[in-house]
Amino acid sequence: MSIIASRLSRIKPSPTIAVTNKARELKAAGRDVIGLGAGEPDFDTPDNIKAAAIKAIESGDTKYTAVDGTPALKKAICAKFERENGLKYTPDQITVGVGGKQVLYNALMATLNPGDEVIIPAPYWVSYPDMVELAEGTPVAVSCPAEQGFKLQPADLEKAITPKTKWLILNSPSNPSGAAYTRAEMKALTDVLVKHPHVWVMTDDMYEHLLYDGLEFVTPAQVEPSLYDRTLTVNGVSKSYAMTGWRIGYAGGPKDLIKAIGVIQSQSTSNPTSIAQAAAVEALNGPQDFIKERAEVFRERRDLVVSMLNQATGLSCPKPEGAFYVYPSCAGTIGKKTPDGKVIGTDEDFVTYLLESEGVAVVQGSAFGLAPHFRISYATSTEALEEACKRIQRACGNLRD
């Protein structure tokens, strides 16, 4: 009898982490590799935030904290939600976890029974379906192709809802597509949810501050207040504050749900790191000016990458509204041959070809539930992006019918 639990047979390791690790291995072996797989800002954590962490260490703030967040951090999160999203929460409606991923995982573990369904618009962040599977739920992927702007349509949401539906997971701006919902588009979705009181909505607002071209950020409970009591609004400091390694995510929601999430966390990791929590307080309460400045740099990179990829034979790259990803189609390369005679049959074949022939590491679209596409993270230097796009253009130009 195997020591490995059968539940692991239903899930797979994160493809994005696998690509990043592969790129690191090739670099360590001396290959010239440009890694565009990692979803983290290349900017450093701001100095005032680092200083707050140092102060916490020096003042002895290195002990256990409350399981789901310090009072100071919960207070800062409440202030953030009210200031930026018009959502009023009390500290007992807030949970803090070891990254947004843990908050999402805890919520699913605390709420799903075997057979409960979770609607997930595709393309989706790679972890959503597997976390649902681990919690013994059933992921229900709803295709949102490029023709729809990679966005869930109200009619498709209505069709996907069944008596077994427990959650809808909404990620805007999206990883991997960068798609973001306008207020009107979000309202159209919340109008559907209002008609189905058994369906809850779990938002992933991690890329909230990375929106371009004047688009306003909105989150479901803000757009439709009647959904407030069945919405878990999830966010974190990873992307906006360049704090991916600090591992602080948080959420606001109904007290009973927040309490249940705390029970899960109390028997797994217990509290997030005290030092990281002190840094997160400074992130949320401190100066915010740099966020817009960095977002402008990301916008410039987006425009560069979209332009260059659309000049590559066989690729088509829509312009995303937010985050720091593009999600181009490689449909025009399917069926073509590489210089060494291999046929490109899938988007996975295409990204393997890019890595082997040109040393560019990207992630196949099939990992995100919508093929044939691939994801590029443009959260790296402009110079690296220019060189990577030139290599992609060359690789596409070398394919033959």
Coordinates of C-alpha atoms in Angstrom, one line a residue:
M1 CA 0.0 0.0 0.0
S2 CA 1.4 3.4 -1.0
I3 CA 2.3 5.9 1.7
I4 CA 1.0 8.7 -0.6
A5 CA -2.6 9.8 -0.1
S6 CA -5.0 9.1 -3.0
R7 CA -6.1 12.8 -3.0
L8 CA -2.8 13.7 -4.5
S9 CA -3.6 11.8 -7.6
R10 CA -6.2 14.5 -8.4
I11 CA -3.8 17.4 -8.4
K12 CA -0.5 18.4 -10.1
P13 CA 2.4 20.6 -9.1
S14 CA 2.1 24.3 -10.1
P15 CA 3.2 24.7 -13.8
T16 CA 4.3 28.3 -13.2
I17 CA 6.7 27.2 -10.5
A18 CA 7.9 24.3 -12.6
V19 CA 8.8 26.7 -15.5
T20 CA 10.6 29.1 -13.1
N21 CA 12.6 26.2 -11.6
K22 CA 13.4 24.9 -15.1
A23 CA 14.7 28.3 -16.2
R24 CA 16.8 28.5 -13.0
E25 CA 18.3 25.1 -13.7
L26 CA 19.2 26.0 -17.2
K27 CA 20.8 29.2 -16.1
A28 CA 22.8 27.4 -13.5
A29 CA 24.0 25.0 -16.2
G30 CA 25.3 28.0 -18.2
R31 CA 22.4 28.5 -20.7
D32 CA 21.4 32.0 -21.6
V33 CA 17.8 31.9 -20.5
I34 CA 15.3 34.7 -20.1
G35 CA 12.7 33.7 -17.6
L36 CA 9.2 35.2 -18.2
G37 CA 7.3 32.7 -16.1
A38 CA 7.4 34.1 -12.6
G39 CA 4.5 36.3 -11.4
E40 CA 6.3 38.7 -9.2
P41 CA 7.3 42.4 -9.6
D42 CA 11.0 42.9 -10.3
F43 CA 10.9 46.1 -8.1
D44 CA 12.3 45.9 -4.6
T45 CA 10.1 46.2 -1.5
P46 CA 10.0 50.0 -0.6
D47 CA 12.5 51.1 2.1
N48 CA 9.9 52.3 4.6
I49 CA 8.4 48.8 4.6
K50 CA 11.7 47.2 5.1
A51 CA 12.5 49.6 7.9
A52 CA 9.3 48.7 9.7
A53 CA 10.3 45.0 9.6
I54 CA 13.8 45.9 10.9
K55 CA 12.2 47.9 13.7
A56 CA 9.9 45.0 14.6
I57 CA 12.9 42.7 14.9
E58 CA 14.9 45.2 17.0
S59 CA 12.0 45.8 19.3
G60 CA 11.4 42.1 20.0
D61 CA 8.3 41.7 17.9
T62 CA 9.3 38.2 17.1
K63 CA 6.8 36.1 19.1
Y64 CA 3.5 34.3 18.2
T65 CA 0.7 36.5 17.2
A66 CA -3.0 35.9 17.1
V67 CA -3.6 33.0 14.7
D68 CA -5.3 35.1 11.9
G69 CA -3.5 38.4 12.2
T70 CA -2.4 41.1 14.7
P71 CA -4.9 43.8 15.8
A72 CA -2.7 46.4 14.2
L73 CA -2.7 44.7 10.8
K74 CA -6.5 43.9 11.0
K75 CA -7.1 47.6 11.7
A76 CA -4.9 48.6 8.7
I77 CA -6.8 46.2 6.5
C78 CA -10.2 47.6 7.6
A79 CA -9.0 51.1 6.8
K80 CA -7.7 50.0 3.4
F81 CA -11.0 48.3 2.5
E82 CA -13.0 51.4 3.5
R83 CA -10.6 53.9 1.9
E84 CA -10.1 52.2 -1.4
N85 CA -13.1 49.9 -1.9
G86 CA -15.9 51.5 0.1
L87 CA -16.3 48.3 2.1
K88 CA -16.8 48.5 5.9
Y89 CA -15.4 45.6 7.9
T90 CA -14.7 45.1 11.6
P91 CA -11.5 43.3 12.8
D92 CA -13.5 40.1 13.5
Q93 CA -14.4 40.1 9.8
I94 CA -10.8 40.0 8.7
T95 CA -8.4 37.1 8.3
V96 CA -4.7 37.3 7.5
G97 CA -2.9 34.3 6.0
V98 CA 0.5 33.3 4.7
G99 CA -0.1 34.8 1.3
G100 CA -3.3 35.1 -0.6
K101 CA -3.0 31.5 -1.7
Q102 CA -3.5 30.3 1.9
V103 CA -6.5 32.5 2.4
L104 CA -8.2 31.1 -0.7
Y105 CA -7.2 27.5 0.3
N106 CA -8.4 27.9 3.9
A107 CA -11.7 29.3 2.7
L108 CA -12.3 26.4 0.4
M109 CA -11.3 23.8 3.0
A110 CA -13.6 25.5 5.5
T111 CA -16.7 25.5 3.2
L112 CA -16.6 22.7 0.6
N113 CA -18.3 19.4 1.1
P114 CA -17.8 16.5 -1.3
G115 CA -19.6 17.3 -4.6
D116 CA -19.9 21.0 -4.0
E117 CA -19.2 22.9 -7.2
V118 CA -17.0 26.0 -7.7
I119 CA -17.3 28.0 -10.9
I120 CA -13.9 29.1 -12.3
P121 CA -13.7 31.3 -15.4
A122 CA -11.0 30.0 -17.7
P123 CA -8.2 31.0 -18.3
Y124 CA -7.6 30.8 -14.5
W125 CA -4.8 31.0 -12.1
V126 CA -3.4 27.5 -12.1
S127 CA -4.0 26.8 -8.3
Y128 CA -7.8 27.4 -8.2
P129 CA -8.9 24.0 -9.6
D130 CA -6.4 22.0 -7.6
M131 CA -7.3 23.7 -4.3
V132 CA -11.0 22.9 -5.0
E133 CA -10.0 19.3 -5.6
L134 CA -8.0 19.1 -2.4
A135 CA -11.1 20.3 -0.5
E136 CA -13.1 17.6 -2.2
G137 CA -15.1 20.0 -4.3
T138 CA -15.7 19.9 -8.0
P139 CA -14.2 22.7 -10.2
V140 CA -16.4 23.8 -13.0
A141 CA -14.4 25.7 -15.6
V142 CA -16.3 28.1 -17.9
S143 CA -14.4 29.0 -21.1
C144 CA -13.9 32.7 -21.6
P145 CA -12.1 33.0 -25.0
A146 CA -10.2 35.9 -26.4
E147 CA -13.3 37.0 -28.4
Q148 CA -15.0 37.7 -25.1
G149 CA -11.9 39.6 -23.8
F150 CA -11.2 36.6 -21.6
K151 CA -14.1 37.6 -19.4
L152 CA -17.0 35.6 -18.0
Q153 CA -20.3 36.5 -19.6
P154 CA -23.5 36.7 -17.6
A155 CA -25.3 34.1 -19.8
D156 CA -22.4 31.7 -19.3
L157 CA -22.4 32.2 -15.6
E158 CA -26.2 31.6 -15.4
K159 CA -25.8 28.4 -17.4
A160 CA -23.0 27.1 -15.1
I161 CA -24.9 27.6 -11.9
T162 CA -26.6 24.4 -10.5
P163 CA -28.1 23.5 -7.1
K164 CA -24.6 22.2 -6.2
T165 CA -22.8 25.5 -6.9
K166 CA -21.3 26.9 -3.7
W167 CA -18.7 29.5 -5.0
L168 CA -17.8 31.6 -8.0
I169 CA -14.1 32.6 -8.0
L170 CA -13.5 36.0 -9.7
N171 CA -10.0 37.3 -10.4
S172 CA -9.8 40.8 -11.8
P173 CA -7.4 41.9 -13.1
S174 CA -6.7 38.4 -14.1
N175 CA -3.7 36.1 -13.9
P176 CA -3.0 34.9 -16.6
S177 CA -4.8 37.1 -19.2
G178 CA -4.6 40.6 -17.6
A179 CA -8.3 41.0 -18.3
A180 CA -10.2 43.3 -15.9
Y181 CA -14.0 43.9 -15.6
T182 CA -15.5 47.4 -15.9
R183 CA -18.1 48.4 -13.4
A184 CA -20.8 47.7 -15.9
E185 CA -19.4 44.2 -16.7
M186 CA -19.1 43.4 -13.0
K187 CA -22.6 44.6 -12.3
A188 CA -24.0 42.3 -15.0
L189 CA -22.3 39.4 -13.2
T190 CA -23.5 40.4 -9.8
D191 CA -27.1 40.8 -11.2
V192 CA -26.9 37.0 -12.0
L193 CA -25.6 36.2 -8.5
V194 CA -28.4 38.1 -6.8
K195 CA -30.9 35.7 -8.3
H196 CA -29.1 32.7 -6.8
P197 CA -28.8 33.2 -3.1
H198 CA -27.0 29.8 -2.5
V199 CA -24.0 31.0 -4.6
W200 CA -21.1 32.8 -2.8
V201 CA -18.4 34.8 -4.5
M202 CA -14.7 34.6 -3.7
T203 CA -12.7 37.5 -5.2
D204 CA -9.0 37.5 -5.9
D205 CA -8.1 41.2 -6.1
M206 CA -4.4 40.7 -5.8
Y207 CA -3.7 42.9 -8.9
E208 CA -6.1 45.7 -7.8
H209 CA -3.5 48.5 -8.3
L210 CA -2.2 47.3 -11.7
L211 CA -4.8 48.8 -14.0
Y212 CA -4.1 50.8 -17.1
D213 CA -5.7 53.3 -19.5
G214 CA -7.9 54.9 -16.8
L215 CA -9.9 51.8 -15.9
E216 CA -11.5 51.9 -12.5
F217 CA -11.0 48.9 -10.2
V218 CA -14.2 47.4 -8.8
T219 CA -14.9 44.4 -6.6
P220 CA -18.3 42.5 -6.4
A221 CA -19.4 43.5 -2.9
Q222 CA -18.7 47.1 -3.7
V223 CA -20.7 47.0 -7.0
E224 CA -23.6 45.1 -5.5
P225 CA -24.0 45.7 -1.7
S226 CA -26.6 43.0 -1.3
L227 CA -23.8 40.4 -2.0
Y228 CA -21.8 41.7 1.0
D229 CA -22.9 38.9 3.3
R230 CA -21.9 36.1 0.9
T231 CA -18.7 37.6 -0.5
L232 CA -15.1 36.8 0.6
T233 CA -13.0 39.7 -0.7
V234 CA -9.4 38.5 -0.9
N235 CA -6.3 40.7 -1.4
G236 CA -2.7 40.9 -0.2
V237 CA 0.5 42.9 -0.3
S238 CA 2.4 40.7 -2.7
K239 CA 2.0 42.5 -6.1
S240 CA 1.1 46.1 -5.3
Y241 CA 4.0 46.5 -2.7
A242 CA 6.5 44.1 -4.3
M243 CA 6.3 41.8 -1.2
T244 CA 5.9 38.4 -2.7
G245 CA 8.4 36.8 -0.4
W246 CA 6.9 38.3 2.8
R247 CA 3.8 36.1 2.4
I248 CA 0.9 38.2 3.6
G249 CA -2.6 37.8 2.2
Y250 CA -5.8 38.9 3.8
A251 CA -9.6 38.8 3.3
G252 CA -12.8 40.4 4.6
G253 CA -16.0 38.6 4.9
P254 CA -18.9 37.4 7.1
K255 CA -17.9 36.7 10.8
D256 CA -18.9 33.0 10.7
L257 CA -16.8 32.3 7.6
I258 CA -13.8 34.2 9.0
K259 CA -14.0 32.3 12.2
A260 CA -14.1 29.0 10.3
I261 CA -11.1 30.0 8.2
G262 CA -9.3 30.8 11.5
V263 CA -10.0 27.2 12.8
I264 CA -8.4 25.8 9.6
Q265 CA -5.4 28.0 10.0
S266 CA -5.0 27.3 13.7
Q267 CA -4.4 23.6 12.9
S268 CA -2.1 24.2 9.9
T269 CA 0.4 27.1 9.9
S270 CA -0.9 29.1 12.8
N271 CA 0.0 32.8 12.5
P272 CA 1.8 34.5 9.6
T273 CA 5.2 35.8 10.5
S274 CA 5.1 38.6 13.1
I275 CA 7.8 40.6 11.2
A276 CA 6.0 40.3 7.9
Q277 CA 2.8 41.5 9.6
A278 CA 4.5 44.6 11.0
A279 CA 5.8 45.3 7.5
A280 CA 2.4 44.9 6.0
V281 CA 0.9 47.4 8.5
E282 CA 3.4 50.0 7.1
A283 CA 2.7 49.0 3.5
L284 CA -1.1 49.6 4.0
N285 CA -0.8 52.7 6.2
G286 CA 2.3 54.3 4.7
P287 CA 2.9 56.3 1.4
Q288 CA 1.1 54.9 -1.6
D289 CA 2.6 57.2 -4.4
F290 CA 5.1 54.7 -5.7
I291 CA 2.2 52.3 -6.7
K292 CA 1.1 54.5 -9.6
E293 CA 4.6 55.2 -10.6
R294 CA 5.4 51.5 -10.9
A295 CA 2.1 50.8 -12.6
E296 CA 3.1 53.3 -15.3
V297 CA 6.3 51.4 -15.9
F298 CA 4.3 48.1 -16.2
R299 CA 2.0 49.9 -18.7
E300 CA 5.0 50.9 -20.9
R301 CA 6.3 47.3 -20.8
R302 CA 2.8 46.0 -21.7
D303 CA 2.7 48.2 -24.8
L304 CA 6.2 47.1 -25.8
V305 CA 5.5 43.4 -25.5
V306 CA 2.1 43.5 -27.2
S307 CA 3.5 45.4 -30.1
M308 CA 6.5 43.1 -30.6
L309 CA 4.5 39.9 -30.2
N310 CA 2.0 41.0 -32.7
Q311 CA 4.9 41.3 -35.2
A312 CA 5.7 37.6 -34.7
T313 CA 4.5 35.2 -37.4
G314 CA 1.7 33.0 -36.1
L315 CA 1.0 34.9 -32.9
S316 CA -1.9 37.2 -31.9
C317 CA -1.6 39.2 -28.6
P318 CA -4.6 41.1 -27.2
K319 CA -3.8 44.2 -25.1
P320 CA -4.7 43.4 -21.4
E321 CA -6.3 45.9 -19.1
G322 CA -4.3 45.1 -16.0
A323 CA -1.9 42.9 -14.0
F324 CA 1.6 42.2 -15.6
Y325 CA 0.8 39.4 -18.0
V326 CA -0.1 39.0 -21.7
Y327 CA -1.8 35.9 -22.9
P328 CA -1.1 35.6 -26.7
S329 CA -2.6 33.0 -29.0
C330 CA -0.1 30.7 -30.7
A331 CA -2.8 29.1 -32.9
G332 CA -0.9 30.2 -36.0
T333 CA 2.1 28.1 -35.1
I334 CA 0.1 24.8 -34.6
G335 CA 0.9 22.3 -37.3
K336 CA 4.2 23.9 -38.3
K337 CA 7.6 22.3 -38.1
T338 CA 10.6 23.4 -36.2
P339 CA 14.0 23.6 -37.9
D340 CA 14.9 20.1 -36.6
G341 CA 11.6 18.6 -38.0
K342 CA 9.4 18.5 -34.9
V343 CA 5.7 19.4 -35.4
I344 CA 4.2 22.0 -33.1
G345 CA 1.0 20.1 -32.0
T346 CA 0.1 22.0 -28.9
D347 CA 0.9 25.2 -27.0
E348 CA 3.0 23.1 -24.7
D349 CA 5.1 22.0 -27.8
F350 CA 5.4 25.7 -28.7
V351 CA 6.7 26.8 -25.3
T352 CA 9.1 23.9 -25.2
Y353 CA 10.4 25.0 -28.6
L354 CA 10.9 28.5 -27.3
L355 CA 12.9 27.3 -24.3
E356 CA 15.0 24.8 -26.2
S357 CA 15.7 27.0 -29.3
E358 CA 15.9 30.5 -27.9
G359 CA 16.2 30.2 -24.2
V360 CA 12.9 32.0 -23.4
A361 CA 10.8 30.5 -20.6
V362 CA 7.1 31.1 -20.7
V363 CA 4.1 29.1 -19.5
Q364 CA 1.7 27.1 -21.8
G365 CA -1.9 28.2 -21.9
S366 CA -3.2 24.6 -21.2
A367 CA -2.0 25.1 -17.6
F368 CA -4.5 27.9 -17.2
G369 CA -7.4 26.0 -18.8
L370 CA -7.5 27.8 -22.2
A371 CA -5.3 26.7 -25.2
P372 CA -3.6 27.3 -27.5
H373 CA -2.1 30.3 -25.7
F374 CA 0.9 31.0 -23.5
R375 CA 1.5 33.4 -20.7
I376 CA 4.3 36.0 -20.5
S377 CA 5.0 37.9 -17.3
Y378 CA 6.4 41.3 -18.2
A379 CA 7.5 42.0 -14.6
T380 CA 11.1 42.2 -15.6
S381 CA 13.4 44.8 -17.2
T382 CA 12.6 46.5 -20.5
E383 CA 15.9 45.3 -21.9
A384 CA 15.2 41.7 -21.1
L385 CA 11.7 42.0 -22.5
E386 CA 13.0 43.4 -25.8
E387 CA 15.5 40.7 -26.2
A388 CA 13.0 38.0 -25.3
C389 CA 10.5 39.3 -27.8
K390 CA 13.2 39.4 -30.5
R391 CA 14.0 35.8 -29.8
I392 CA 10.3 34.8 -29.9
Q393 CA 10.0 36.6 -33.3
R394 CA 13.0 34.7 -34.6
A395 CA 11.7 31.4 -33.3
C396 CA 8.3 32.0 -35.0
G397 CA 10.1 33.0 -38.2
N398 CA 12.0 29.8 -38.3
L399 CA 8.9 27.6 -38.3
R400 CA 8.0 26.1 -41.6
D401 CA 4.7 24.8 -43.1

